[in-house]
Every structure is written in C-alpha cells, then in structure tokens.
Short mmCIF file of C-alpha atoms in Angstrom, two decimals:
data_model
loop_
_atom_site.label_atom_id
_atom_site.label_comp_id
_atom_site.label_asym_id
_atom_site.label_seq_id
_atom_site.Cartn_x
_atom_site.Cartn_y
_atom_site.Cartn_z
CA UNK A 1 99.88 117.77 91.45
CA UNK A 2 100.54 121.35 92.41
CA UNK A 3 100.28 122.62 96.00
CA UNK A 4 97.02 124.30 95.01
CA UNK A 5 95.63 120.97 93.82
CA UNK A 6 96.75 119.37 97.07
CA UNK A 7 94.93 122.00 99.05
CA UNK A 8 91.77 121.39 97.03
CA UNK A 9 91.97 117.68 97.83
CA UNK A 10 92.34 118.16 101.56
CA UNK A 11 89.47 118.63 103.94
CA UNK A 12 90.56 122.06 105.20
CA UNK A 13 88.95 124.39 107.68
CA UNK A 14 90.34 127.38 109.60
CA UNK A 15 92.86 126.41 112.25
CA UNK A 16 91.17 125.20 115.44
CA UNK A 17 93.62 125.82 118.29
CA UNK A 18 92.39 126.64 121.75
CA UNK A 19 93.94 126.91 125.18
CA UNK A 20 91.64 124.28 126.70
CA UNK A 21 90.39 122.41 123.63
CA UNK A 22 89.18 118.89 124.25
CA UNK A 23 91.65 117.21 123.79
CA UNK A 24 90.02 105.66 106.37
CA UNK A 25 94.06 100.11 107.88
CA UNK A 26 96.68 98.76 105.57
CA UNK A 27 95.84 95.37 104.14
CA UNK A 28 96.87 92.23 105.97
CA UNK A 29 99.58 91.69 103.36
CA UNK A 30 101.05 95.12 104.02
CA UNK A 31 101.37 94.33 107.73
CA UNK A 32 103.10 91.02 107.13
CA UNK A 33 106.43 90.88 108.96
CA UNK A 34 109.55 90.42 106.85
CA UNK A 35 111.47 87.21 107.44
CA UNK A 36 114.31 88.20 109.69
CA UNK A 37 115.77 86.75 112.89
CA UNK A 38 114.07 88.13 115.96
CA UNK A 39 115.98 90.97 117.54
CA UNK A 40 116.57 90.66 121.25
CA UNK A 41 115.31 93.69 123.14
CA UNK A 42 117.66 95.44 125.52
CA UNK A 43 117.01 94.74 129.20
CA UNK A 44 114.70 97.22 130.85
CA UNK A 45 116.45 99.99 132.72
CA UNK A 46 115.44 100.61 136.34
CA UNK A 47 112.84 103.38 136.53
CA UNK A 48 113.47 106.70 138.19
CA UNK A 49 111.74 106.99 141.60
CA UNK A 50 109.42 109.65 140.15
CA UNK A 51 109.23 108.17 136.67
CA UNK A 52 105.83 106.53 137.12
CA UNK A 53 103.69 106.76 140.23
CA UNK A 54 100.73 104.97 138.64
CA UNK A 55 100.88 101.19 138.55
CA UNK A 56 98.48 98.56 137.20
CA UNK A 57 95.95 98.15 134.42
CA UNK A 58 93.33 100.37 136.10
CA UNK A 59 95.56 103.39 136.68
CA UNK A 60 94.34 106.46 134.73
CA UNK A 61 97.90 107.18 133.51
CA UNK A 62 100.43 104.51 132.52
CA UNK A 63 103.87 105.58 131.40
CA UNK A 64 105.50 103.84 128.43
CA UNK A 65 109.22 104.56 128.93
CA UNK A 66 111.25 105.03 125.78
CA UNK A 67 113.40 101.97 126.50
CA UNK A 68 110.26 99.82 126.05
CA UNK A 69 109.88 100.96 122.44
CA UNK A 70 111.26 98.68 119.74
CA UNK A 71 114.22 100.34 118.05
CA UNK A 72 114.47 99.28 114.41
CA UNK A 73 117.24 99.78 111.85
CA UNK A 74 115.70 97.77 109.01
CA UNK A 75 117.00 96.62 105.67
CA UNK A 76 116.08 99.38 103.17
CA UNK A 77 114.66 96.82 100.73
CA UNK A 78 111.74 96.25 103.09
CA UNK A 79 110.40 99.71 102.30
CA UNK A 80 110.71 100.15 98.55
CA UNK A 81 114.46 100.86 98.41
CA UNK A 82 117.41 99.00 96.91
CA UNK A 83 119.04 96.29 99.02
CA UNK A 84 122.25 96.93 100.90
CA UNK A 85 125.03 96.39 98.35
CA UNK A 86 127.44 93.68 99.44
CA UNK A 87 130.74 95.06 100.64
CA UNK A 88 129.97 98.62 99.57
CA UNK A 89 130.23 100.93 102.57
CA UNK A 90 128.97 103.84 100.46
CA UNK A 91 125.65 102.10 99.82
CA UNK A 92 122.49 102.16 101.86
CA UNK A 93 122.74 100.67 105.32
CA UNK A 94 120.75 100.92 108.54
CA UNK A 95 123.02 103.53 110.21
CA UNK A 96 123.01 105.84 107.19
CA UNK A 97 119.35 105.37 106.35
CA UNK A 98 116.74 105.02 109.10
CA UNK A 99 116.31 104.62 112.83
CA UNK A 100 112.72 104.02 113.84
CA UNK A 101 111.07 103.59 117.22
CA UNK A 102 107.94 101.44 117.06
CA UNK A 103 105.32 102.02 119.73
CA UNK A 104 103.32 98.97 118.55
CA UNK A 105 103.95 95.80 116.56
CA UNK A 106 105.27 96.63 113.10
CA UNK A 107 107.59 95.11 110.47
CA UNK A 108 110.08 92.79 112.24
CA UNK A 109 108.64 93.56 115.68
CA UNK A 110 105.68 91.38 116.63
CA UNK A 111 104.17 91.18 120.12
CA UNK A 112 100.70 89.93 120.99
CA UNK A 113 100.96 92.02 124.15
CA UNK A 114 101.49 95.28 122.25
CA UNK A 115 99.72 95.52 118.91
CA UNK A 116 97.67 98.74 119.20
CA UNK A 117 96.02 101.27 121.49
CA UNK A 118 92.34 101.45 120.60
CA UNK A 119 92.09 102.51 116.94
CA UNK A 120 95.74 103.67 116.95
CA UNK A 121 97.35 100.74 115.13
CA UNK A 122 100.81 102.24 114.44
CA UNK A 123 102.94 105.03 115.86
CA UNK A 124 106.45 105.11 114.42
CA UNK A 125 108.99 107.76 115.38
CA UNK A 126 111.24 107.88 112.30
CA UNK A 127 114.65 109.53 111.92
CA UNK A 128 115.65 109.56 108.23
CA UNK A 129 119.20 110.43 107.25
CA UNK A 130 120.01 113.00 104.50
CA UNK A 131 119.31 111.94 100.91
CA UNK A 132 117.41 108.87 102.12
CA UNK A 133 113.76 107.88 102.36
CA UNK A 134 111.03 105.37 101.66
CA UNK A 135 110.67 104.30 98.03
CA UNK A 136 107.29 103.92 96.35
CA UNK A 137 105.10 101.47 98.24
CA UNK A 138 101.40 100.84 98.71
CA UNK A 139 98.76 101.08 101.43
CA UNK A 140 95.06 100.25 101.66
CA UNK A 141 92.25 100.75 104.17
CA UNK A 142 94.10 102.93 106.69
CA UNK A 143 94.03 106.56 107.80
CA UNK A 144 97.71 107.62 107.85
CA UNK A 145 98.72 110.86 109.58
CA UNK A 146 102.29 112.17 109.65
CA UNK A 147 103.56 114.98 111.87
CA UNK A 148 106.88 116.58 110.92
CA UNK A 149 109.17 117.30 113.89
CA UNK A 150 112.34 118.49 112.15
CA UNK A 151 113.72 118.66 108.62
CA UNK A 152 111.74 118.50 105.37
CA UNK A 153 109.51 115.62 104.23
CA UNK A 154 108.90 115.28 100.48
CA UNK A 155 105.79 113.27 99.62
CA UNK A 156 104.67 111.97 96.19
CA UNK A 157 101.70 109.69 95.55
CA UNK A 158 99.64 107.96 92.86
CA UNK A 159 96.93 110.64 93.19
CA UNK A 160 99.30 113.20 91.65
CA UNK A 161 100.34 114.93 94.87
CA UNK A 162 103.88 116.24 95.23
CA UNK A 163 104.84 118.53 98.10
CA UNK A 164 107.41 119.14 100.82
CA UNK A 165 106.42 119.70 104.46
CA UNK A 166 108.49 121.13 107.31
CA UNK A 167 108.36 121.38 111.11
CA UNK A 168 104.87 121.52 112.59
CA UNK A 169 103.07 120.44 109.41
CA UNK A 170 100.74 117.46 109.39
CA UNK A 171 99.52 115.40 106.45
CA UNK A 172 96.84 112.74 106.10
CA UNK A 173 96.27 110.02 103.56
CA UNK A 174 93.09 107.99 103.33
CA UNK A 175 94.55 104.87 101.71
CA UNK A 176 91.10 103.37 101.17
CA UNK A 177 90.88 101.19 98.05
CA UNK A 178 94.61 101.61 97.50
CA UNK A 179 97.28 104.24 97.02
CA UNK A 180 101.03 104.24 96.37
CA UNK A 181 103.40 106.89 97.66
CA UNK A 182 107.00 107.71 98.55
CA UNK A 183 108.52 109.75 101.40
CA UNK A 184 112.01 111.23 101.22
CA UNK A 185 114.48 113.51 102.93
CA UNK A 186 116.05 115.28 99.96
CA UNK A 187 118.27 117.54 102.08
CA UNK A 188 121.99 116.86 101.66
CA UNK A 189 122.99 117.49 105.28
CA UNK A 190 120.03 117.64 107.70
CA UNK A 191 118.13 114.65 109.11
CA UNK A 192 114.36 114.36 108.96
CA UNK A 193 112.26 113.30 111.93
CA UNK A 194 108.54 112.62 111.77
CA UNK A 195 105.86 110.79 113.75
CA UNK A 196 103.70 108.55 111.57
CA UNK A 197 100.39 107.27 112.92
CA UNK A 198 98.10 104.68 111.32
CA UNK A 199 94.51 104.86 112.51
CA UNK A 200 91.99 102.13 111.68
CA UNK A 201 89.16 103.71 109.64
CA UNK A 202 85.48 103.40 110.41
CA UNK A 203 84.85 101.74 107.02
CA UNK A 204 86.78 99.85 104.36
CA UNK A 205 86.93 100.62 100.66
CA UNK A 206 86.96 104.40 101.02
CA UNK A 207 88.03 106.62 98.11
CA UNK A 208 91.74 107.51 98.42
CA UNK A 209 92.39 111.08 99.55
CA UNK A 210 95.30 113.26 100.64
CA UNK A 211 95.74 116.59 102.36
CA UNK A 212 98.05 118.56 104.61
CA UNK A 213 98.20 121.67 106.75
CA UNK A 214 101.19 123.77 107.76
CA UNK A 215 100.87 125.16 111.29
CA UNK A 216 102.83 128.05 112.72
CA UNK A 217 104.57 127.63 116.08
CA UNK A 218 102.23 130.24 117.53
CA UNK A 219 99.28 127.92 116.77
CA UNK A 220 100.56 125.41 119.35
CA UNK A 221 102.62 127.58 121.69
CA UNK A 222 101.45 127.04 125.28
CA UNK A 223 98.06 125.77 124.13
CA UNK A 224 96.53 122.71 122.51
CA UNK A 225 96.31 122.90 118.74
CA UNK A 226 93.66 120.64 117.21
CA UNK A 227 95.50 119.34 114.13
CA UNK A 228 93.24 116.39 113.21
CA UNK A 229 89.56 115.68 113.88
CA UNK A 230 86.98 113.23 112.53
CA UNK A 231 85.10 114.15 109.37
CA UNK A 232 81.68 115.68 110.12
CA UNK A 233 79.39 113.15 111.75
CA UNK A 234 82.17 110.62 112.44
CA UNK A 235 82.81 111.43 116.09
CA UNK A 236 83.58 113.99 118.77
CA UNK A 237 84.54 117.42 117.39
CA UNK A 238 83.86 116.19 113.85
CA UNK A 239 84.62 118.69 111.13
CA UNK A 240 86.51 121.13 113.36
CA UNK A 241 90.22 120.62 112.52
CA UNK A 242 92.17 121.56 109.38
CA UNK A 243 92.80 117.86 108.67
CA UNK A 244 89.96 115.34 109.03
CA UNK A 245 89.90 111.54 109.02
CA UNK A 246 87.33 108.76 108.87
CA UNK A 247 87.42 107.74 112.52
CA UNK A 248 86.35 109.04 115.93
CA UNK A 249 89.86 110.19 116.79
CA UNK A 250 91.67 113.53 117.18
CA UNK A 251 95.33 114.57 117.17
CA UNK A 252 96.46 117.57 119.24
CA UNK A 253 99.91 119.10 119.68
CA UNK A 254 101.50 121.68 121.94
CA UNK A 255 104.89 123.29 122.48
CA UNK A 256 105.30 124.51 126.04
CA UNK A 257 107.79 127.11 127.18
CA UNK A 258 109.84 126.17 130.26
CA UNK A 259 107.74 125.64 133.40
CA UNK A 260 104.43 126.41 131.65
CA UNK A 261 101.40 124.37 132.80
CA UNK A 262 98.62 123.18 130.46
CA UNK A 263 95.54 121.10 131.43
CA UNK A 264 94.43 118.00 129.52
CA UNK A 265 91.38 115.85 130.17
CA UNK A 266 89.69 112.80 128.71
CA UNK A 267 85.91 112.73 128.90
CA UNK A 268 84.03 109.66 130.06
CA UNK A 269 84.25 107.01 127.36
CA UNK A 270 87.41 108.53 125.81
CA UNK A 271 91.10 107.56 126.04
CA UNK A 272 94.36 109.02 124.77
CA UNK A 273 97.93 108.13 123.87
CA UNK A 274 100.43 110.87 124.70
CA UNK A 275 103.95 111.23 123.27
CA UNK A 276 106.68 113.52 124.56
CA UNK A 277 108.21 114.52 121.23
CA UNK A 278 110.90 116.81 122.64
CA UNK A 279 111.92 118.14 126.02
CA UNK A 280 110.44 116.98 129.31
CA UNK A 281 107.21 117.43 131.24
CA UNK A 282 105.55 116.27 134.41
CA UNK A 283 102.02 114.90 134.17
CA UNK A 284 100.31 115.94 137.38
CA UNK A 285 97.06 114.44 138.67
CA UNK A 286 95.73 116.40 141.63
CA UNK A 287 98.62 117.13 143.97
CA UNK A 288 100.80 114.25 142.72
CA UNK A 289 103.11 113.75 139.76
CA UNK A 290 101.59 110.76 137.99
CA UNK A 291 104.45 110.48 135.47
CA UNK A 292 107.47 112.35 134.20
CA UNK A 293 107.90 112.14 130.43
CA UNK A 294 111.14 112.75 128.59
CA UNK A 295 111.88 112.74 124.85
CA UNK A 296 110.40 109.55 123.26
CA UNK A 297 108.46 108.56 126.41
CA UNK A 298 104.72 107.95 126.00
CA UNK A 299 101.72 107.58 128.29
CA UNK A 300 98.41 105.75 128.07
CA UNK A 301 95.62 107.90 129.49
CA UNK A 302 92.31 106.26 130.32
CA UNK A 303 88.75 107.55 130.53
CA UNK A 304 87.81 110.49 132.78
CA UNK A 305 91.41 111.50 133.50
CA UNK A 306 92.09 115.11 134.45
CA UNK A 307 95.76 116.08 134.40
CA UNK A 308 98.04 119.08 134.06
CA UNK A 309 101.25 119.04 132.01
CA UNK A 310 104.10 121.08 133.45
CA UNK A 311 107.04 121.64 131.12
CA UNK A 312 110.59 121.14 132.33
CA UNK A 313 113.47 123.59 132.28
CA UNK A 314 113.94 123.28 128.50
CA UNK A 315 110.24 123.20 127.61
CA UNK A 316 108.24 120.35 126.10
CA UNK A 317 106.77 119.35 122.74
CA UNK A 318 103.83 116.96 123.20
CA UNK A 319 101.49 115.13 120.80
CA UNK A 320 98.25 113.40 121.83
CA UNK A 321 95.99 110.99 119.94
CA UNK A 322 92.56 111.05 121.62
CA UNK A 323 89.84 108.55 120.71
CA UNK A 324 86.77 106.61 121.80
CA UNK A 325 87.53 104.18 124.60
CA UNK A 326 88.04 100.51 123.71
CA UNK A 327 88.31 97.62 126.11
CA UNK A 328 91.69 95.96 126.61
CA UNK A 329 93.57 98.94 125.17
CA UNK A 330 97.17 99.34 126.19
CA UNK A 331 100.36 97.34 126.55
CA UNK A 332 100.27 94.11 128.52
CA UNK A 333 104.02 94.01 129.10
CA UNK A 334 104.51 96.96 131.45
#
C-alpha cells in the first residue's frame, strides 16, 4: 500500500499535545516460549542512595531499575529469520542482529512474578543492527504500538501497508483476527532502536487495522504529547490522539531540555508505567525525590499520584503508558 493508503487506514486526528495533558493480545501460541536453556540473570547491583526512595507494594512510585530488565540476544530463527549458520561468522548472530530488553515475560524469559502491568502485556526495548530485522511473522488479538527512538523502521504487512518511520513516529496495529508483518532496519550503517508495546484489547476478533503518525520534536518538547488514546467511547480521552486503540489506555511522550520540570498525575482509578528512554530525570513527589530514572529505567506509578519530572543535565526523553487501574499490577520481584 502507498503512504496515502496507510493514512486512510489509520484513525487520525489533529495532533493532541498539551503542556499539562492527562497523562485490539497475540494468541496463546504466539506467546509460547521457545525451547532454550534458561538464562541466568545477572546479580542485582546495589541501588544508589537516591535511586528509589519509595519502597513496598503500596508506594505510589516504584522504580524498576534497568538491571532488573531481562536482556535478550535471541536466535534469529525465533522471529521469522534464517537460523545462525554453523561456523559462518558472517551470518546472522545475536551480537550482529538484536539486543532486546524485556520489561515483562516474553520469548525465553518467563516469570510468574513479572508478566504484565495492567493491560500492558509487553514492553520490549529493541536495538536492531544495520541490515537486520524481524522476518514475516503473525499476530492475533493484540493492540501493538511501536515508538521509534532512533534510526528508520521499515514495516510491511498482509494488509498491503509498506512504509518507513523515523525518530518520534508511532505506529499501531490491531492484530485482531490475524495479521502478518515484518519489521526491518534497511540502513547499511545505523542501528535502529524502538519501543514496542503490546496492549490487551477490550475485545477479541477485531478487524485488523494499521496506522501511524509522524510527530515533530516540537510536538513533545517540554510538554506531554498525547500520541495514543482509546477509540471514541473506549475510555478516558477517547478519540483525542492521532493514533487510537481498542483499550482504555493512552501513550504520552516528552523530550525535556536540561533542568526543565514537567508535572504528571494519575487520576483516581488510573495507573501508569513510565520509561526513561534517553537521558535522566528525577521524579519528585512533594518536596522529595521519589526516584531518579536513567536511560532504560522504568517506574510503576499507582492511582492518584501527583509528581513532577525534572530533567538532568543532558535532558530526558520519557514515555508513559497510562491506563485504568487493575489490582495486583506490578512486579513482585522488586
């Protein structure tokens, strides 16, 4: 499909970015873990004295330090690619293909204490090497959103879509009754980094759909940019963002200049999962620093939290998935 056809397929509205804006699952077979020996996680590093001043399940902010994420360098054959050729150093291998950080159970990583955060089933932080990617593979019954951090992501799918997205763009795919797609970094020298999020839909068997939106840096500079909202009638702020999904969940992003402060709040009955994509920021609650987030760190934010992000000396790039509150959300291994 042409870019124009892609735009017609997406649920697009004018960009909804404000300074204080409030802040369709793959099949069971698709989530089956490949047979591979369990990888032993690295021992936890001692936290910085100011790294996390909130402790316990009831704290409104719980830091997820980057060393608690599962770092995967999988066999390329697991994701629609050829197997590693025996004895051929020029062939595909983990170091010259993909490094992925899993926030929740996925592929070879399985933990009953960390399988989701509310309706956020998957958040993978993927770094794809030049001329590499994910071969054609299928999904069903999941809302899949992908935010491009650096490089160029080329997407093709069974609905006829073919397009390339760059930094700051976001795409969605309602997998619904079933769709097949591929994702590649076709650049010969530059890596590709993107954050892929799988959100459980509010219904199964939806019609497959795809769309994307390319944001300018100014849309998110020192303010929250509402990138994804529910479809009309599906939840809070339904129908307001350029990309819309079939669930009561929103995705917001910001890029903060050094030392800039930006408020964020969760209303009663709402919760959020925050990722420091780049840079560093303090998350202040009242007169205290509740957590300090660096690149790849995350934070679970519970209902009725009222915080202020303060960017570090090199600025901060932050992404938030905000959703209806669900009991027993959050990691049980912190």
